[in-house]
Amino acid sequence: MKQALSQARYGIAAVVAVVALFVIGALAAPNLTFRVYYAVSFIVLAAIGLAIIFGIMGVINLAHGEFILVGAYATTLSVTKLGVPLPAGMLVGALVTALFGLVVERVIISGYVPNWIGQQTVGRDLIKPFYDRLADSMVATFGLSLIMVQGARIVFGNSINQIGVPFGSTAGYPDYRIALVGITAGVLAVVYLLFTRTDFGTRVRATMQDEQTAMALGINTERTYMLTFAIGSGLAGFTGALFAPLLSMQPTLGSQFLVEAFVAVVVGGASVVVGTSLSGLMLGPIDALFSDEFGEFAGRIALLVAAMLALRFLPGGITGVVDRLRDRMEGGS
Amino acid sequence: MSESSDPASLGPNVRQTAAEMATGDRTETLLQTEDLVKTFGGFTATDSVDFAIEEGELRCLIGPNGAGKSTLLKLITGTLTPTDGAVYYNGHDITDLAPNKRVDRGISMKFQVPSVYGDLTVRENARLPIQQFADGAERRQLVRESIDAAGLSGYEQVEASTLSHGQQQQLEISMAASLEPDLLLLDEPVAGLSVDERAKIAERVTRLNEDEGIAFIVIEHDTDFVGEIADKVTVLDEGDVFREGSIEEIESDPAVKRIYLGEDDGGDE
């Protein structure tokens, strides 16, 4: 009990510190603060779906950017073509991407569909599931990303009409971008509660730690993987939905998220919520300051340099540092 | 080999059961394997194993390292898929049944290496199997009982990785037993435990077997422990059943001594 309380205390202290910094920054230097926090939000939202799929299933989804594209397109088309209100359109974007992810998981990642066909026709499985096959999953999802980009180009053309940016501005900074900061905090809270406070979350964490034991305890690990992939995909779609009003709707828009997403996952380490949020908080200011001062290209270079330094000095990522600090504090208490 | 209750599709012992059932007789065979083969590349881990146990029986599996004991257990739970052969449980072919479905049928397992979830608390670990079938007050009650049975009251919020090896083994047996199985498979439950801890596990296994009627297959190298708990012992060697009998028969068998203990009995077998 004591251990759990001390962990909760550290978490609450970290959240309070981030909120306090935001409030103080917003009063003292609003524009800079909003820019930095928006950059943090961008990185966290870009990475969260990828972190879930990679952290839990051991699948590197190189089509992650294109899953974001699906969410952005589904949202934009439902708003512009069907007249759906923007918030509902965003939910549509997330749901469509989650369903798309479900299909990808069944057809490619788990191989369920081709293996079923194989069993019916030649009496054996045709492919091996891509769980925990990092290099293989990269090749498969890279192929998928190429197909998706070209598919979007063939079906929708080189661009589609964009949605207008909602809300006005504060201190010369768009309110919608400030709202994204709050939404990011909400997404992190929901993901945290989902994985730590629900039966599903316990099943996911158990499957992630030891699949064989999870199966022996009656957990349907295949369904757990399938739902996890759908949730990760849905979050990628939600990211696309949130950024749809801010981006030009082109088939290649997903590539804008890929660098930030992968750097954040690498720097964050194993823990989905703690790792992703802390790496966002570390990389966001670097990205914002370098991009503002020297342009977007310099911002990306700075992110990659930060990732290389993090890999050199923090091989377990930020999660590793947090774990070591926690062990030291608990050992000392 | 799909799941079936058609007697014609069942194993030899079960076919006999169907015949016996026609005459009003009844067998109590709980589990049977038929010509069970598992190969890994060129290595044959189990080689046409025919093995059966009865309802409520407590069977120990012994044999030298690499004899195929753990592989056999994993084939029974479905965490490994056999290269050939079949597994029958309560008269049904379960060879192609998913592991979680076998748990639903009443087969549960504790693995060789303590497999409690180190990052989860004791309560979360105990809750994992129970949350598959119980909710609300019933779930809370069962979780409490499971933790009490493991002797871990007061440790509910502690991360399982901080428990001692013996406590982890007890917790894992609790988790497996809380699935209310008819057959519980234990892979080296007392490896690395002190004499006191070993005695506690022996008492617990015996109690679960005698009071709750759970059948056990226990892999163990500790022959004192085996002698303490087992009705019958099966010796595996080179992936197949080598001998079966009481612990006394097995311990006095010179061929077993030779393959298992490396002792030379001077015989030619």
Coordinates of C-alpha atoms in Angstrom, one line a residue, chain A residues 1 3-4 7 196 198-200 202-203 205-207 209-210 212-220 326, chain B residues 74 79 99-100 103 109 111 115 117-120 124 127-129 131-132 139 157-159 162 175 179:
Chain A
M1 CA 0.0 0.0 0.0
Q3 CA 4.6 1.6 -2.3
A4 CA 1.5 2.3 -4.4
Q7 CA 4.1 6.1 -6.8
T196 CA -4.1 0.7 -15.1
T198 CA -9.7 -1.6 -16.0
D199 CA -9.8 -5.4 -16.4
F200 CA -8.8 -4.9 -20.0
T202 CA -4.7 -5.6 -16.5
R203 CA -5.1 -8.3 -19.3
R205 CA -0.2 -5.6 -19.1
A206 CA -0.2 -9.3 -18.3
T207 CA -0.1 -10.3 -22.0
Q209 CA 4.8 -9.1 -19.7
D210 CA 4.3 -12.9 -20.3
Q212 CA 2.3 -17.8 -22.2
T213 CA 1.3 -17.3 -18.6
A214 CA -1.6 -15.0 -19.7
M215 CA -2.9 -17.8 -21.9
A216 CA -2.6 -20.3 -19.1
L217 CA -4.7 -18.0 -16.9
G218 CA -7.5 -18.1 -19.4
I219 CA -6.8 -14.8 -21.1
N220 CA -7.6 -14.7 -24.8
R326 CA 11.8 5.0 -8.2
Chain B
K74 CA 2.8 -27.2 -22.5
T79 CA 0.8 -23.2 -25.2
P99 CA -5.1 -22.4 -24.4
N100 CA -7.7 -20.0 -22.9
V103 CA -8.7 -23.2 -19.2
M109 CA -0.9 -24.6 -15.2
F111 CA 5.0 -22.7 -15.1
S115 CA 5.5 -16.4 -13.7
Y117 CA 3.5 -10.6 -13.0
G118 CA 6.3 -8.6 -11.4
D119 CA 5.0 -5.2 -12.4
L120 CA 1.5 -6.0 -11.1
E124 CA -3.8 -7.5 -9.5
R127 CA -7.5 -10.8 -9.8
L128 CA -6.3 -11.7 -13.3
P129 CA -7.7 -15.3 -13.5
Q131 CA -11.8 -11.5 -13.5
Q132 CA -12.3 -13.9 -16.4
R139 CA -14.8 -11.3 -7.5
Q157 CA -0.7 -3.7 -2.8
V158 CA 2.9 -4.9 -3.0
E159 CA 4.4 -5.4 -6.5
T162 CA 9.3 -7.8 -4.4
M175 CA -3.8 -18.0 -9.3
L179 CA -9.6 -20.9 -12.0

